[in-house]
């Protein structure tokens, strides 16, 4: 009995050892197969998962190409001890040719992506900068440098108001709208020279920075402006620089600047009273002025006055103005005053009610602003004074139309030289002014020329400045 029991125990032990050995061997084999299977999927473009059950291998995930999948399956098939390799759930990415990924920037600054991404990792990187890019489908065939190209494309769209960037095979295409050449250059610079790609760039520049406008002036009709002006001025700024509340015309603006423009406009606003017309043409290269002097004014002298105020101006030309018909009337747009044509020139008639005090004040204010000068040592009028004489003629014409209104024109000298000679010179100069006013239509019987020599100084004759002030012409309407 004991022998039989011992034999049974021995058999059971041997069977248990066999079962344990079989189980232990199976576990060890499964682990070995799993390790080998994991090595077979190492280095794939996309994550692939392997699951080992017993000696069966199941493969899932994405394969970049059929070739890659076949390589992995072949590696799994070669594992010693494996039984079945199941790869039916593996998705092979479609082969895209030509491969395209595109970015678009809207007017509101938002970015959108279309096309394909080469991997989930690359797609996530793009989505960090372009919301919505995580929805791009994956596809095989992306050119080398896909990520760098898309990053450069996004940077190139940054300076543009709106635009699109496309990576199509080995070609980069950038198009859109830039506000100025600076943004255009920034976009091109961001795209740079990416190795291995051809670039096609088409950017429209809204404001190319080109100044080009014409300011025209006619004494009778005023100013008109057309073209592209610096935005620092605009229409209102041009008018303000000319000393006007408003001017006619329509303009566009540019970011570009034109140094010295404000001074040119200010000067032409001031000198308009000497001109019958002019055209100021401005470009990025500078300003050119072509004008015609008021009839009766010497064109060379007007040119000299403008050139002296501006300095050297290339392209400044002043011609003689056409003579108006005798007796014609108009409103001068520069001064807003009525003018009457007489003796081949325009005489400005001031717009105030004449009284003795008001007439004296107006005439003396005009000669204070720009004195009547004479050639040195003589009674010949300096041609630079003709504009002043024309304006004074209008004042005197208005202020002598009533029978009781008479003007005394006084000539004054400094104290240099002989007293008698100074007196004679002062009389001759007063008469020269009277003759000039007669030539401009003032009734001679309403004017008296008086010489005072050096007897009525208004400043110190010991200084040149004082002597210059004492050499003067006065106008007085005595009561």
Coordinates of C-alpha atoms in Angstrom, one line a residue:
X1 CA 0.0 0.0 0.0
X2 CA 2.8 2.4 0.9
X3 CA 4.6 1.5 -2.3
X4 CA 1.6 2.4 -4.4
X5 CA 1.1 5.7 -2.6
X6 CA 4.7 6.6 -3.1
X7 CA 4.5 5.9 -6.8
X8 CA 1.4 8.1 -7.1
X9 CA 3.2 11.0 -5.4
X10 CA 6.1 10.6 -7.7
X11 CA 4.0 10.7 -10.8
X12 CA 2.1 13.8 -9.5
X13 CA 5.4 15.6 -8.8
X14 CA 6.8 14.9 -12.2
X15 CA 3.5 16.1 -13.8
X16 CA 3.6 19.3 -11.7
X17 CA 7.2 20.0 -12.7
X18 CA 6.2 19.5 -16.3
X19 CA 3.3 21.9 -16.1
X20 CA 5.4 24.5 -14.3
X21 CA 8.1 24.2 -16.8
X22 CA 5.7 24.6 -19.7
X23 CA 4.1 27.7 -18.2
X24 CA 7.4 29.3 -17.3
X25 CA 8.7 28.7 -20.8
X26 CA 5.6 30.2 -22.4
X27 CA 5.9 33.4 -20.3
X28 CA 9.5 33.7 -21.1
X29 CA 8.9 33.2 -24.9
X30 CA 6.1 35.8 -24.9
X31 CA 8.4 38.3 -23.2
X32 CA 11.1 37.6 -25.8
X33 CA 8.7 37.9 -28.6
X34 CA 7.4 41.2 -27.2
X35 CA 10.9 42.6 -26.9
X36 CA 11.8 41.6 -30.4
X37 CA 8.5 43.0 -31.8
X38 CA 9.1 46.3 -30.1
X39 CA 12.5 46.5 -31.7
X40 CA 10.9 45.9 -35.1
X41 CA 8.7 49.0 -34.8
X42 CA 11.5 51.3 -33.5
X43 CA 12.3 54.1 -35.9
X44 CA 9.0 54.3 -37.7
X45 CA 7.9 57.7 -38.8
X46 CA 4.7 57.5 -36.8
X47 CA 4.1 55.7 -33.5
X48 CA 3.1 52.0 -34.0
X49 CA 2.0 49.7 -31.2
X50 CA 2.6 45.9 -30.9
X51 CA 0.7 43.6 -28.6
X52 CA 1.8 40.0 -28.0
X53 CA -0.6 37.4 -26.8
X54 CA 1.1 34.1 -26.4
X55 CA 3.0 33.8 -29.5
X56 CA 0.5 36.0 -31.6
X57 CA 1.6 39.5 -32.6
X58 CA -1.0 42.3 -33.3
X59 CA 0.3 45.5 -34.9
X60 CA -1.7 48.8 -34.8
X61 CA -1.1 52.5 -35.6
X62 CA 0.1 54.5 -38.7
X63 CA 2.5 53.5 -41.4
X64 CA 4.1 56.3 -43.4
X65 CA 4.2 54.1 -46.5
X66 CA 3.4 50.6 -47.6
X67 CA 7.1 50.0 -47.9
X68 CA 7.6 51.0 -44.3
X69 CA 4.7 48.7 -43.2
X70 CA 6.1 45.8 -45.3
X71 CA 9.5 46.3 -43.6
X72 CA 7.9 46.2 -40.1
X73 CA 5.9 43.1 -41.0
X74 CA 9.0 41.4 -42.3
X75 CA 10.8 42.1 -39.1
X76 CA 7.9 40.7 -37.1
X77 CA 7.7 37.6 -39.3
X78 CA 11.4 37.0 -38.6
X79 CA 10.9 36.7 -34.8
X80 CA 11.7 33.1 -33.7
X81 CA 8.8 31.4 -32.0
X82 CA 6.1 33.8 -33.2
X83 CA 2.9 32.2 -34.5
X84 CA 0.6 34.8 -36.2
X85 CA 1.4 38.5 -37.2
X86 CA -1.9 40.5 -37.5
X87 CA -1.4 43.9 -39.2
X88 CA -4.9 44.4 -40.6
X89 CA -5.6 47.4 -38.3
X90 CA -2.6 49.4 -39.5
X91 CA -3.5 52.6 -41.5
X92 CA -1.1 53.5 -44.3
X93 CA -1.0 57.2 -45.0
X94 CA -2.0 58.3 -48.5
X95 CA 0.8 59.3 -50.8
X96 CA 0.2 63.1 -51.7
X97 CA 1.8 64.4 -54.9
X98 CA 2.3 67.3 -55.1
X99 CA 2.4 67.7 -51.4
X100 CA 0.8 71.0 -50.3
X101 CA 0.3 72.8 -47.1
X102 CA -1.1 76.4 -47.2
X103 CA -1.5 79.2 -44.7
X104 CA -3.9 82.2 -45.2
X105 CA -3.9 85.4 -43.3
X106 CA -7.2 87.3 -43.2
X107 CA -7.7 91.1 -43.0
X108 CA -8.4 90.7 -39.2
X109 CA -5.0 89.1 -38.7
X110 CA -6.3 85.5 -38.2
X111 CA -4.4 82.6 -39.7
X112 CA -5.9 79.4 -41.2
X113 CA -4.2 76.2 -42.5
X114 CA -5.2 73.8 -45.3
X115 CA -3.6 70.9 -46.9
X116 CA -1.7 68.1 -45.2
X117 CA 0.7 67.5 -42.3
X118 CA 3.4 64.9 -42.4
X119 CA 3.0 63.7 -38.8
X120 CA 1.1 64.2 -35.7
X121 CA 4.1 65.8 -34.0
X122 CA 4.6 68.2 -36.9
X123 CA 0.9 69.0 -37.0
X124 CA 0.9 69.8 -33.3
X125 CA 3.8 72.1 -33.8
X126 CA 2.0 74.0 -36.5
X127 CA -1.2 74.1 -34.5
X128 CA 0.6 75.9 -31.7
X129 CA 0.9 78.9 -34.0
X130 CA -2.1 78.4 -36.3
X131 CA -5.3 77.5 -34.4
X132 CA -7.2 74.8 -36.3
X133 CA -4.2 73.2 -37.8
X134 CA -4.7 70.2 -35.6
X135 CA -7.5 69.2 -37.9
X136 CA -5.2 68.8 -40.9
X137 CA -5.2 65.3 -42.3
X138 CA -1.8 63.4 -42.4
X139 CA -0.3 62.5 -45.6
X140 CA 3.0 61.1 -46.9
X141 CA 5.2 63.0 -49.3
X142 CA 6.2 66.2 -47.4
X143 CA 9.4 67.6 -48.7
X144 CA 12.4 67.7 -46.4
X145 CA 12.3 70.9 -44.3
X146 CA 8.5 71.0 -44.2
X147 CA 8.5 72.4 -40.7
X148 CA 11.1 75.1 -41.3
X149 CA 9.2 76.1 -44.5
X150 CA 5.9 76.5 -42.7
X151 CA 7.5 78.4 -39.9
X152 CA 9.1 80.8 -42.4
X153 CA 5.8 81.1 -44.2
X154 CA 4.0 82.1 -41.1
X155 CA 6.7 84.7 -40.3
X156 CA 6.4 86.1 -43.8
X157 CA 2.7 86.6 -43.5
X158 CA 3.2 88.5 -40.2
X159 CA 4.0 91.9 -41.8
X160 CA 1.3 91.7 -44.5
X161 CA -2.1 93.1 -44.2
X162 CA -3.5 90.0 -45.7
X163 CA -2.1 87.2 -47.8
X164 CA -1.4 83.5 -48.4
X165 CA 1.6 81.2 -48.2
X166 CA 1.7 77.7 -49.9
X167 CA 4.2 75.0 -49.8
X168 CA 3.6 72.9 -52.9
X169 CA 6.2 70.2 -53.5
X170 CA 9.5 72.1 -53.6
X171 CA 8.0 75.5 -54.3
X172 CA 7.1 78.2 -51.8
X173 CA 4.5 80.8 -53.0
X174 CA 3.9 84.0 -51.0
X175 CA 1.3 86.5 -52.1
X176 CA -0.6 89.3 -50.4
X177 CA -0.8 93.0 -49.6
X178 CA 1.7 95.1 -47.7
X179 CA 1.1 98.6 -46.4
X180 CA 4.5 100.0 -47.4
X181 CA 7.8 98.8 -48.9
X182 CA 9.1 98.3 -45.4
X183 CA 6.5 95.5 -44.7
X184 CA 7.1 94.1 -48.2
X185 CA 10.9 93.8 -47.4
X186 CA 10.1 92.3 -44.0
X187 CA 7.9 89.6 -45.5
X188 CA 10.5 88.7 -48.1
X189 CA 13.2 88.7 -45.5
X190 CA 11.3 86.4 -43.3
X191 CA 10.9 83.9 -46.1
X192 CA 14.6 84.1 -46.7
X193 CA 16.5 81.6 -48.8
X194 CA 15.4 78.2 -47.6
X195 CA 17.7 75.5 -49.0
X196 CA 16.0 73.1 -51.4
X197 CA 13.0 75.3 -52.3
X198 CA 12.1 77.7 -55.1
X199 CA 10.3 80.8 -54.1
X200 CA 7.6 82.7 -56.0
X201 CA 6.6 86.0 -54.4
X202 CA 3.9 88.4 -55.5
X203 CA 3.2 91.2 -53.0
X204 CA 1.1 94.3 -53.8
X205 CA 2.3 97.4 -51.9
X206 CA -0.6 99.6 -51.0
X207 CA 1.6 102.7 -50.3
X208 CA 4.8 102.5 -52.3
X209 CA 6.1 105.7 -50.8
X210 CA 5.9 107.7 -54.0
X211 CA 5.2 111.4 -53.6
X212 CA 3.8 113.1 -56.6
X213 CA 1.5 116.1 -56.5
X214 CA 0.9 119.3 -58.3
X215 CA -0.2 122.5 -56.5
X216 CA -1.5 125.1 -58.9
X217 CA -2.3 128.8 -58.2
X218 CA -4.2 131.4 -60.2
X219 CA -4.6 134.9 -58.7
X220 CA -8.2 134.9 -59.7
X221 CA -9.3 131.4 -58.8
X222 CA -6.9 130.4 -56.0
X223 CA -5.3 127.1 -55.2
X224 CA -5.9 123.6 -56.5
X225 CA -4.1 120.5 -55.3
X226 CA -4.0 117.0 -56.9
X227 CA -1.8 113.9 -56.5
X228 CA -0.2 112.0 -53.6
X229 CA 1.0 114.1 -50.7
X230 CA 2.9 113.2 -47.5
X231 CA 0.4 112.0 -44.9
X232 CA 2.2 114.2 -42.4
X233 CA 0.5 117.1 -44.3
X234 CA -2.6 115.8 -46.0
X235 CA -5.0 118.3 -47.6
X236 CA -5.4 120.4 -44.5
X237 CA -1.7 120.5 -43.7
X238 CA -0.9 121.7 -47.2
X239 CA -3.5 124.5 -46.9
X240 CA -2.2 125.4 -43.4
X241 CA 1.4 125.7 -44.7
X242 CA 0.1 128.0 -47.4
X243 CA -1.7 130.2 -44.9
X244 CA -5.1 129.2 -46.2
X245 CA -8.1 127.7 -44.4
X246 CA -8.8 125.3 -47.2
X247 CA -7.8 124.6 -50.8
X248 CA -9.6 122.8 -53.6
X249 CA -8.8 119.4 -55.0
X250 CA -8.5 115.8 -54.0
X251 CA -5.4 113.9 -52.8
X252 CA -4.1 110.6 -51.6
X253 CA -1.4 110.3 -49.0
X254 CA 1.8 108.4 -48.5
X255 CA 4.0 107.6 -45.5
X256 CA 7.0 109.1 -47.4
X257 CA 8.3 112.5 -46.3
X258 CA 9.8 115.4 -48.3
X259 CA 12.3 117.4 -46.3
X260 CA 11.9 121.2 -46.8
X261 CA 8.4 121.0 -48.1
X262 CA 6.9 123.0 -45.3
X263 CA 9.2 125.9 -45.9
X264 CA 8.5 125.8 -49.7
X265 CA 4.8 125.9 -49.1
X266 CA 5.1 128.7 -46.5
X267 CA 7.2 130.8 -48.8
X268 CA 4.9 130.3 -51.8
X269 CA 1.9 131.3 -49.6
X270 CA 3.7 134.5 -48.8
X271 CA 4.9 135.2 -52.3
X272 CA 1.6 134.5 -54.0
X273 CA 0.8 138.2 -53.8
X274 CA 3.6 138.8 -56.3
X275 CA 2.5 136.1 -58.7
X276 CA -0.2 135.9 -61.3
X277 CA 0.1 132.1 -61.3
X278 CA 2.4 129.3 -60.5
X279 CA 2.7 125.5 -60.4
X280 CA 4.5 123.7 -57.7
X281 CA 5.4 120.1 -58.7
X282 CA 6.7 117.8 -55.9
X283 CA 8.2 114.3 -56.1
X284 CA 10.5 112.3 -53.9
X285 CA 13.4 114.0 -55.7
X286 CA 12.3 117.5 -54.7
X287 CA 10.2 120.5 -55.6
X288 CA 10.1 122.5 -58.9
X289 CA 8.2 125.8 -59.2
X290 CA 7.3 127.5 -62.4
X291 CA 5.4 130.8 -62.1
X292 CA 4.4 134.1 -63.8
X293 CA 4.9 137.4 -62.0
X294 CA 2.0 139.8 -61.5
X295 CA 1.8 142.1 -64.6
X296 CA 3.9 145.2 -64.0
X297 CA 6.4 143.4 -61.8
X298 CA 9.8 142.5 -63.1
X299 CA 10.0 138.7 -63.4
X300 CA 13.7 138.6 -62.6
X301 CA 13.2 140.6 -59.4
X302 CA 10.3 138.3 -58.3
X303 CA 12.6 135.3 -59.0
X304 CA 15.3 136.9 -56.9
X305 CA 13.0 137.5 -54.0
X306 CA 11.8 133.9 -54.0
X307 CA 15.3 132.5 -54.5
X308 CA 16.7 134.7 -51.7
X309 CA 14.0 133.4 -49.3
X310 CA 14.4 129.8 -50.3
X311 CA 18.0 129.5 -51.1
X312 CA 19.0 127.6 -54.1
X313 CA 16.0 126.0 -55.9
X314 CA 16.6 123.8 -58.9
X315 CA 13.7 124.1 -61.3
X316 CA 12.6 127.6 -60.2
X317 CA 11.4 129.7 -63.2
X318 CA 9.5 132.9 -63.1
X319 CA 8.2 134.5 -66.3
X320 CA 6.4 137.8 -67.0
X321 CA 2.7 137.8 -66.5
X322 CA 0.3 138.7 -69.3
X323 CA -1.0 142.3 -69.2
X324 CA -4.6 142.6 -68.2
X325 CA -7.1 144.7 -70.2
X326 CA -7.4 148.3 -68.9
X327 CA -10.2 148.7 -66.3
X328 CA -10.7 144.9 -65.7
X329 CA -11.7 144.0 -62.2
X330 CA -11.3 140.8 -60.1
X331 CA -10.9 139.4 -56.6
X332 CA -7.4 138.3 -55.8
X333 CA -7.5 134.8 -54.3
X334 CA -4.3 135.3 -52.3
X335 CA -5.4 138.5 -50.6
X336 CA -9.1 138.3 -50.8
X337 CA -9.1 142.0 -52.1
X338 CA -10.6 143.6 -55.2
X339 CA -8.1 144.5 -57.9
X340 CA -8.4 146.9 -60.8
X341 CA -6.2 146.8 -64.0
X342 CA -4.5 150.1 -64.8
X343 CA -1.4 150.9 -66.7
X344 CA -0.6 147.2 -67.4
X345 CA -0.8 146.0 -63.8
X346 CA -3.3 145.1 -61.1
X347 CA -4.0 147.6 -58.5
X348 CA -5.3 146.2 -55.2
X349 CA -8.2 148.2 -53.7
X350 CA -8.4 147.6 -49.9
X351 CA -11.7 146.7 -48.4
X352 CA -12.2 149.3 -45.6
X353 CA -14.2 152.5 -45.3
X354 CA -11.7 155.3 -45.9
X355 CA -11.1 157.9 -43.1
X356 CA -8.0 160.0 -42.7
X357 CA -6.8 158.1 -39.7
X358 CA -7.6 154.7 -41.3
X359 CA -5.9 155.6 -44.6
X360 CA -2.8 156.9 -43.0
X361 CA -2.6 153.7 -40.8
X362 CA -3.1 151.4 -43.8
X363 CA -0.5 153.1 -46.0
X364 CA 2.1 153.3 -43.3
X365 CA 1.6 149.6 -42.3
X366 CA 2.2 148.6 -45.9
X367 CA 5.5 150.5 -46.2
X368 CA 6.5 149.3 -42.8
X369 CA 6.1 145.7 -43.9
X370 CA 8.1 146.3 -47.1
X371 CA 9.6 149.8 -47.4
X372 CA 9.8 151.7 -50.7
X373 CA 13.5 151.8 -51.6
X374 CA 15.5 153.7 -54.1
X375 CA 18.7 153.1 -56.0
X376 CA 21.7 154.3 -54.0
X377 CA 22.1 158.1 -54.0
X378 CA 19.2 158.7 -56.5
X379 CA 15.5 159.1 -56.8
X380 CA 15.1 156.1 -59.1
X381 CA 12.7 153.5 -57.5
X382 CA 14.3 150.2 -56.7
X383 CA 12.5 147.5 -58.8
X384 CA 12.1 145.4 -55.6
X385 CA 9.7 148.1 -54.3
X386 CA 7.2 147.9 -57.2
X387 CA 4.9 145.5 -55.4
X388 CA 4.7 147.9 -52.5
X389 CA 4.0 150.8 -54.8
X390 CA 1.2 148.8 -56.4
X391 CA -0.4 148.1 -53.1
X392 CA 0.0 151.7 -51.9
X393 CA -1.5 152.9 -55.2
X394 CA -4.7 151.0 -54.3
X395 CA -4.8 152.5 -50.8
X396 CA -4.3 156.0 -52.2
X397 CA -6.8 155.5 -55.0
X398 CA -9.5 154.5 -52.5
X399 CA -8.5 157.2 -50.0
X400 CA -8.5 160.1 -52.5
X401 CA -11.8 159.4 -54.3
X402 CA -13.7 161.9 -52.1
X403 CA -13.0 165.6 -52.8
X404 CA -11.9 166.3 -49.3
X405 CA -9.3 163.5 -49.1
X406 CA -5.8 164.5 -50.0
X407 CA -2.5 162.7 -49.3
X408 CA 0.8 164.2 -48.5
X409 CA 3.7 162.0 -49.7
X410 CA 6.8 162.7 -47.6
X411 CA 10.4 162.0 -48.5
X412 CA 12.9 161.6 -45.6
X413 CA 16.7 161.0 -45.6
X414 CA 19.3 160.1 -42.9
X415 CA 21.8 162.7 -41.6
X416 CA 24.7 161.5 -43.7
X417 CA 26.1 164.1 -46.2
X418 CA 25.2 167.7 -47.0
X419 CA 21.9 169.0 -45.5
X420 CA 20.9 170.8 -48.7
X421 CA 21.7 167.7 -50.9
X422 CA 19.6 165.6 -48.5
X423 CA 16.7 168.0 -48.8
X424 CA 16.8 168.0 -52.6
X425 CA 17.1 164.2 -52.6
X426 CA 14.1 163.8 -50.3
X427 CA 12.0 166.1 -52.6
X428 CA 13.0 164.1 -55.7
X429 CA 12.1 160.8 -54.0
X430 CA 8.7 162.0 -52.8
X431 CA 8.0 163.2 -56.4
X432 CA 9.1 159.9 -57.8
X433 CA 6.6 158.1 -55.7
X434 CA 3.9 160.5 -56.7
X435 CA 4.7 160.0 -60.3
X436 CA 4.6 156.2 -59.9
X437 CA 1.1 156.5 -58.3
X438 CA -0.1 158.8 -61.1
X439 CA 1.1 156.1 -63.6
X440 CA -1.1 153.7 -61.7
X441 CA -4.3 155.7 -62.0
X442 CA -4.3 158.0 -58.9
X443 CA -5.5 161.5 -59.6
X444 CA -2.5 163.9 -59.5
X445 CA -4.4 166.7 -58.0
X446 CA -5.1 164.6 -54.9
X447 CA -1.4 164.2 -54.0
X448 CA 1.2 166.5 -52.7
X449 CA 4.9 165.6 -52.6
X450 CA 7.0 167.1 -49.8
X451 CA 10.7 166.7 -48.9
X452 CA 11.8 166.8 -45.3
X453 CA 15.5 165.9 -45.7
X454 CA 17.0 164.9 -42.4
X455 CA 14.8 167.1 -40.2
X456 CA 12.3 164.4 -38.9
X457 CA 14.4 161.4 -37.8
X458 CA 12.6 158.5 -36.1
X459 CA 15.8 156.7 -35.1
X460 CA 19.4 157.3 -34.1
X461 CA 21.5 158.5 -37.1
X462 CA 24.7 157.2 -35.4
X463 CA 23.9 153.6 -36.3
X464 CA 23.3 152.0 -39.7
X465 CA 20.1 150.5 -38.5
X466 CA 18.8 153.9 -37.3
X467 CA 19.9 155.6 -40.6
X468 CA 18.0 152.9 -42.6
X469 CA 14.8 153.6 -40.6
X470 CA 15.2 157.3 -41.2
X471 CA 15.4 156.8 -45.0
X472 CA 11.7 156.4 -45.6
X473 CA 8.6 157.5 -47.5
X474 CA 5.5 158.6 -45.5
X475 CA 1.9 159.0 -46.3
X476 CA -0.4 161.3 -44.4
X477 CA -4.0 162.4 -44.8
X478 CA -4.0 165.7 -42.8
X479 CA -7.3 166.9 -41.2

